[in-house]
Amino acid sequence: MNTLLIIDTCIMALSAILIIPQLFLMRKQLKNNHEEHRRENTVNILHIWCNSLKKESSMSEDVVRKFNEQQCQSLYKHEPFGVSDEVIPSICKFCTLSKDDCPNCKITTSKRVEGKILNELRYHVISYLNMLETVMVSWHLGIVDQETIEDEFRFLAADGKGMALDAFRRTAGGYPLIGSFIDKIKDKTAPPKKPL
């Protein structure tokens, strides 16, 4: 009887010894699969981002970056608003009228954004921010390679870039992950504080 107990104990100990390396290998394989999946997601998200960008999105981002808080509120609320002479040429890029009709255009005569131009501008700005927030959701959840996304979208934290339409995002009361992303990038690029 003692012999059988010793044999059983030896077999269980040997099994435990053989299982431990298998568990480590399985853990390593799971981690490798997870990393591979994150890299694939990163490429897919960047591909979707690049395909979503349109000339109008870029132009709208450039225009709205020049708006003040009140103009952003009016754009968000879909209400007509006035603009300066400096912004009018950028807004006119959205216009579908022929160049012959420009002198009679409401924007150039009344210096107000309304009607079809207002609709187009608002649509492109919101589309741009929605897609950008989608990218940032992936970044926030960690389903993409966060360092790659931070490198690729570092431009959003640049002051000249309008920090991803900060005034419009505040007006809309949304897009929190774009803000979180910009804050993190700014913290990473800020010079270290000198000790007192």
C-alpha positions as a LaTeX table, in Angstrom:
\begin{tabular}{lrrr}
\hline
Residue & $x$ (\AA) & $y$ (\AA) & $z$ (\AA) \\
\hline
Met1 & 0.00 & 0.00 & 0.00 \\
Asn2 & 2.80 & 2.39 & 0.87 \\
Thr3 & 4.42 & 1.64 & $-2.46$ \\
Leu4 & 1.27 & 2.65 & $-4.34$ \\
Leu5 & 1.04 & 5.86 & $-2.35$ \\
Ile6 & 4.67 & 6.68 & $-3.11$ \\
Ile7 & 4.14 & 5.94 & $-6.82$ \\
Asp8 & 0.99 & 8.13 & $-6.88$ \\
Thr9 & 2.85 & 10.95 & $-5.12$ \\
Cys10 & 5.75 & 10.68 & $-7.56$ \\
Ile11 & 3.41 & 10.74 & $-10.56$ \\
Met12 & 1.58 & 13.81 & $-9.23$ \\
Ala13 & 4.85 & 15.59 & $-8.52$ \\
Leu14 & 6.16 & 14.74 & $-11.99$ \\
Ser15 & 2.90 & 15.96 & $-13.55$ \\
Ala16 & 3.13 & 19.24 & $-11.64$ \\
Ile17 & 6.71 & 19.68 & $-12.80$ \\
Leu18 & 5.67 & 19.10 & $-16.42$ \\
Ile19 & 2.61 & 21.36 & $-16.20$ \\
Ile20 & 4.49 & 24.43 & $-14.89$ \\
Pro21 & 6.54 & 24.97 & $-18.09$ \\
Gln22 & 3.41 & 24.44 & $-20.17$ \\
Leu23 & 1.62 & 27.14 & $-18.18$ \\
Phe24 & 4.51 & 29.56 & $-18.75$ \\
Leu25 & 4.51 & 28.76 & $-22.48$ \\
Met26 & 0.75 & 29.22 & $-22.68$ \\
Arg27 & 0.99 & 32.56 & $-20.87$ \\
Lys28 & 3.74 & 33.71 & $-23.23$ \\
Gln29 & 1.67 & 32.65 & $-26.27$ \\
Leu30 & $-1.38$ & 34.52 & $-24.99$ \\
Lys31 & 0.70 & 37.66 & $-24.46$ \\
Asn32 & 2.20 & 37.36 & $-27.96$ \\
Asn33 & $-1.27$ & 36.88 & $-29.47$ \\
His34 & $-2.53$ & 39.93 & $-27.59$ \\
Glu35 & 0.37 & 42.08 & $-28.81$ \\
Glu36 & $-0.10$ & 40.88 & $-32.38$ \\
His37 & $-3.79$ & 41.73 & $-32.18$ \\
Arg38 & $-2.97$ & 45.23 & $-30.84$ \\
Arg39 & $-0.57$ & 45.82 & $-33.73$ \\
Glu40 & $-3.21$ & 44.70 & $-36.24$ \\
Asn41 & $-5.77$ & 47.00 & $-34.59$ \\
Thr42 & $-3.29$ & 49.88 & $-34.76$ \\
Val43 & $-2.78$ & 49.42 & $-38.49$ \\
Asn44 & $-6.53$ & 49.06 & $-39.06$ \\
Ile45 & $-7.37$ & 52.19 & $-37.04$ \\
Leu46 & $-4.71$ & 54.22 & $-38.85$ \\
His47 & $-5.99$ & 52.92 & $-42.20$ \\
Ile48 & $-9.56$ & 53.89 & $-41.31$ \\
Trp49 & $-8.37$ & 57.30 & $-40.11$ \\
Cys50 & $-6.47$ & 57.97 & $-43.34$ \\
Asn51 & $-9.42$ & 56.88 & $-45.47$ \\
Ser52 & $-11.82$ & 59.06 & $-43.50$ \\
Leu53 & $-9.81$ & 62.21 & $-44.11$ \\
Lys54 & $-11.15$ & 64.30 & $-46.92$ \\
Lys55 & $-10.05$ & 67.60 & $-48.34$ \\
Glu56 & $-13.14$ & 69.22 & $-46.84$ \\
Ser57 & $-12.32$ & 67.85 & $-43.38$ \\
Ser58 & $-8.91$ & 69.42 & $-43.48$ \\
Met59 & $-10.29$ & 72.73 & $-44.76$ \\
Ser60 & $-13.05$ & 72.79 & $-42.14$ \\
Glu61 & $-10.56$ & 72.09 & $-39.35$ \\
Asp62 & $-8.43$ & 74.96 & $-40.62$ \\
Val63 & $-11.42$ & 77.34 & $-40.72$ \\
Val64 & $-12.90$ & 76.48 & $-37.33$ \\
Arg65 & $-9.49$ & 76.76 & $-35.68$ \\
Lys66 & $-9.75$ & 80.50 & $-36.43$ \\
Phe67 & $-13.19$ & 80.87 & $-34.80$ \\
Asn68 & $-13.77$ & 82.35 & $-31.38$ \\
Glu69 & $-15.93$ & 80.73 & $-28.71$ \\
Gln70 & $-19.12$ & 82.50 & $-29.83$ \\
Gln71 & $-18.67$ & 81.50 & $-33.47$ \\
Cys72 & $-18.07$ & 77.91 & $-32.40$ \\
Gln73 & $-21.27$ & 77.98 & $-30.34$ \\
Ser74 & $-23.24$ & 79.28 & $-33.30$ \\
Leu75 & $-21.75$ & 76.67 & $-35.61$ \\
Tyr76 & $-22.53$ & 73.89 & $-33.13$ \\
Lys77 & $-26.09$ & 75.16 & $-32.59$ \\
His78 & $-26.50$ & 75.45 & $-36.35$ \\
Glu79 & $-27.18$ & 79.20 & $-36.14$ \\
Pro80 & $-25.92$ & 81.78 & $-38.67$ \\
Phe81 & $-23.00$ & 83.90 & $-37.48$ \\
Gly82 & $-20.69$ & 86.65 & $-38.65$ \\
Val83 & $-17.06$ & 86.22 & $-39.66$ \\
Ser84 & $-14.11$ & 88.48 & $-40.38$ \\
Asp85 & $-12.75$ & 89.27 & $-43.83$ \\
Glu86 & $-9.70$ & 87.16 & $-42.98$ \\
Val87 & $-11.76$ & 83.95 & $-42.64$ \\
Ile88 & $-14.04$ & 84.42 & $-45.65$ \\
Pro89 & $-11.62$ & 83.05 & $-48.29$ \\
Ser90 & $-11.18$ & 79.85 & $-46.27$ \\
Ile91 & $-14.94$ & 79.44 & $-45.89$ \\
Cys92 & $-15.48$ & 80.05 & $-49.60$ \\
Lys93 & $-13.51$ & 76.88 & $-50.34$ \\
Phe94 & $-16.65$ & 74.96 & $-49.30$ \\
Cys95 & $-18.87$ & 76.86 & $-51.68$ \\
Thr96 & $-20.39$ & 75.07 & $-54.63$ \\
Leu97 & $-21.26$ & 78.29 & $-56.48$ \\
Ser98 & $-19.34$ & 79.22 & $-59.59$ \\
Lys99 & $-16.64$ & 81.88 & $-59.25$ \\
Asp100 & $-18.82$ & 84.28 & $-61.27$ \\
Asp101 & $-21.41$ & 84.25 & $-58.48$ \\
Cys102 & $-18.89$ & 85.12 & $-55.73$ \\
Pro103 & $-19.43$ & 88.91 & $-55.76$ \\
Asn104 & $-23.14$ & 88.38 & $-54.99$ \\
Cys105 & $-22.52$ & 85.69 & $-52.39$ \\
Lys106 & $-24.10$ & 86.19 & $-48.95$ \\
Ile107 & $-20.85$ & 85.40 & $-47.20$ \\
Thr108 & $-18.85$ & 88.04 & $-49.05$ \\
Thr109 & $-21.60$ & 90.70 & $-48.86$ \\
Ser110 & $-23.06$ & 90.10 & $-45.39$ \\
Lys111 & $-20.00$ & 88.40 & $-43.85$ \\
Arg112 & $-22.32$ & 85.78 & $-42.36$ \\
Val113 & $-22.07$ & 82.00 & $-42.46$ \\
Glu114 & $-25.49$ & 80.52 & $-43.09$ \\
Gly115 & $-27.43$ & 78.14 & $-45.27$ \\
Lys116 & $-25.59$ & 75.48 & $-47.22$ \\
Ile117 & $-22.13$ & 76.67 & $-46.21$ \\
Leu118 & $-23.09$ & 76.49 & $-42.54$ \\
Asn119 & $-24.43$ & 72.96 & $-43.05$ \\
Glu120 & $-21.32$ & 71.81 & $-44.92$ \\
Leu121 & $-18.89$ & 73.35 & $-42.46$ \\
Arg122 & $-20.70$ & 71.90 & $-39.44$ \\
Tyr123 & $-20.95$ & 68.46 & $-41.05$ \\
His124 & $-17.25$ & 68.26 & $-41.87$ \\
Val125 & $-16.11$ & 69.53 & $-38.46$ \\
Ile126 & $-18.30$ & 67.07 & $-36.59$ \\
Ser127 & $-17.28$ & 64.20 & $-38.90$ \\
Tyr128 & $-13.61$ & 65.03 & $-38.32$ \\
Leu129 & $-14.01$ & 65.13 & $-34.54$ \\
Asn130 & $-16.16$ & 61.99 & $-34.43$ \\
Met131 & $-13.53$ & 60.00 & $-36.31$ \\
Leu132 & $-10.76$ & 61.43 & $-34.16$ \\
Glu133 & $-12.67$ & 60.52 & $-30.98$ \\
Thr134 & $-13.06$ & 56.97 & $-32.33$ \\
Val135 & $-9.28$ & 56.70 & $-32.70$ \\
Met136 & $-8.87$ & 58.02 & $-29.17$ \\
Val137 & $-11.35$ & 55.48 & $-27.79$ \\
Ser138 & $-9.12$ & 52.74 & $-29.20$ \\
Trp139 & $-6.09$ & 54.43 & $-27.66$ \\
His140 & $-7.82$ & 54.84 & $-24.29$ \\
Leu141 & $-8.99$ & 51.22 & $-24.15$ \\
Gly142 & $-5.52$ & 49.97 & $-25.03$ \\
Ile143 & $-6.69$ & 47.91 & $-28.00$ \\
Val144 & $-4.07$ & 49.60 & $-30.15$ \\
Asp145 & $-0.38$ & 50.23 & $-29.65$ \\
Gln146 & $-0.62$ & 53.38 & $-27.55$ \\
Glu147 & 2.90 & 54.58 & $-28.30$ \\
Thr148 & 2.28 & 54.39 & $-32.04$ \\
Ile149 & $-0.98$ & 56.32 & $-31.76$ \\
Glu150 & 0.74 & 58.92 & $-29.56$ \\
Asp151 & 3.52 & 59.31 & $-32.12$ \\
Glu152 & 1.14 & 59.52 & $-35.08$ \\
Phe153 & $-1.27$ & 61.99 & $-33.47$ \\
Arg154 & 1.25 & 64.12 & $-31.58$ \\
Phe155 & 0.40 & 66.99 & $-33.95$ \\
Leu156 & $-2.92$ & 67.44 & $-32.11$ \\
Ala157 & $-1.13$ & 68.94 & $-29.11$ \\
Ala158 & 0.70 & 71.55 & $-31.17$ \\
Asp159 & $-0.52$ & 75.06 & $-30.37$ \\
Gly160 & $-0.71$ & 76.07 & $-34.04$ \\
Lys161 & $-2.99$ & 73.11 & $-34.72$ \\
Gly162 & $-5.68$ & 74.50 & $-32.46$ \\
Met163 & $-5.43$ & 71.48 & $-30.18$ \\
Ala164 & $-8.02$ & 69.58 & $-32.18$ \\
Leu165 & $-10.59$ & 72.35 & $-32.29$ \\
Asp166 & $-10.54$ & 72.94 & $-28.56$ \\
Ala167 & $-13.09$ & 75.78 & $-28.61$ \\
Phe168 & $-15.56$ & 73.77 & $-30.68$ \\
Arg169 & $-15.12$ & 70.67 & $-28.48$ \\
Arg170 & $-15.79$ & 72.75 & $-25.34$ \\
Thr171 & $-18.92$ & 74.17 & $-26.97$ \\
Ala172 & $-20.12$ & 70.71 & $-27.97$ \\
Gly173 & $-19.47$ & 69.43 & $-24.47$ \\
Gly174 & $-18.12$ & 66.20 & $-25.88$ \\
Tyr175 & $-15.05$ & 64.47 & $-27.21$ \\
Pro176 & $-13.47$ & 63.86 & $-23.80$ \\
Leu177 & $-10.88$ & 61.38 & $-25.02$ \\
Ile178 & $-9.42$ & 63.83 & $-27.51$ \\
Gly179 & $-8.88$ & 66.17 & $-24.56$ \\
Ser180 & $-7.33$ & 63.39 & $-22.46$ \\
Phe181 & $-5.03$ & 62.46 & $-25.30$ \\
Ile182 & $-3.87$ & 66.06 & $-25.80$ \\
Asp183 & $-3.27$ & 66.47 & $-22.07$ \\
Lys184 & $-1.17$ & 63.30 & $-21.97$ \\
Ile185 & 0.90 & 64.34 & $-24.98$ \\
Lys186 & 1.48 & 67.79 & $-23.46$ \\
Asp187 & 2.58 & 66.19 & $-20.18$ \\
Lys188 & 4.99 & 63.90 & $-22.02$ \\
Thr189 & 6.55 & 66.72 & $-24.02$ \\
Ala190 & 6.70 & 69.27 & $-21.22$ \\
Pro191 & 10.23 & 69.98 & $-20.02$ \\
Pro192 & 10.98 & 68.46 & $-16.63$ \\
Lys193 & 10.43 & 70.76 & $-13.68$ \\
Lys194 & 13.53 & 72.03 & $-11.95$ \\
Pro195 & 13.87 & 71.16 & $-8.28$ \\
Leu196 & 13.48 & 74.02 & $-5.84$ \\
\hline
\end{tabular}
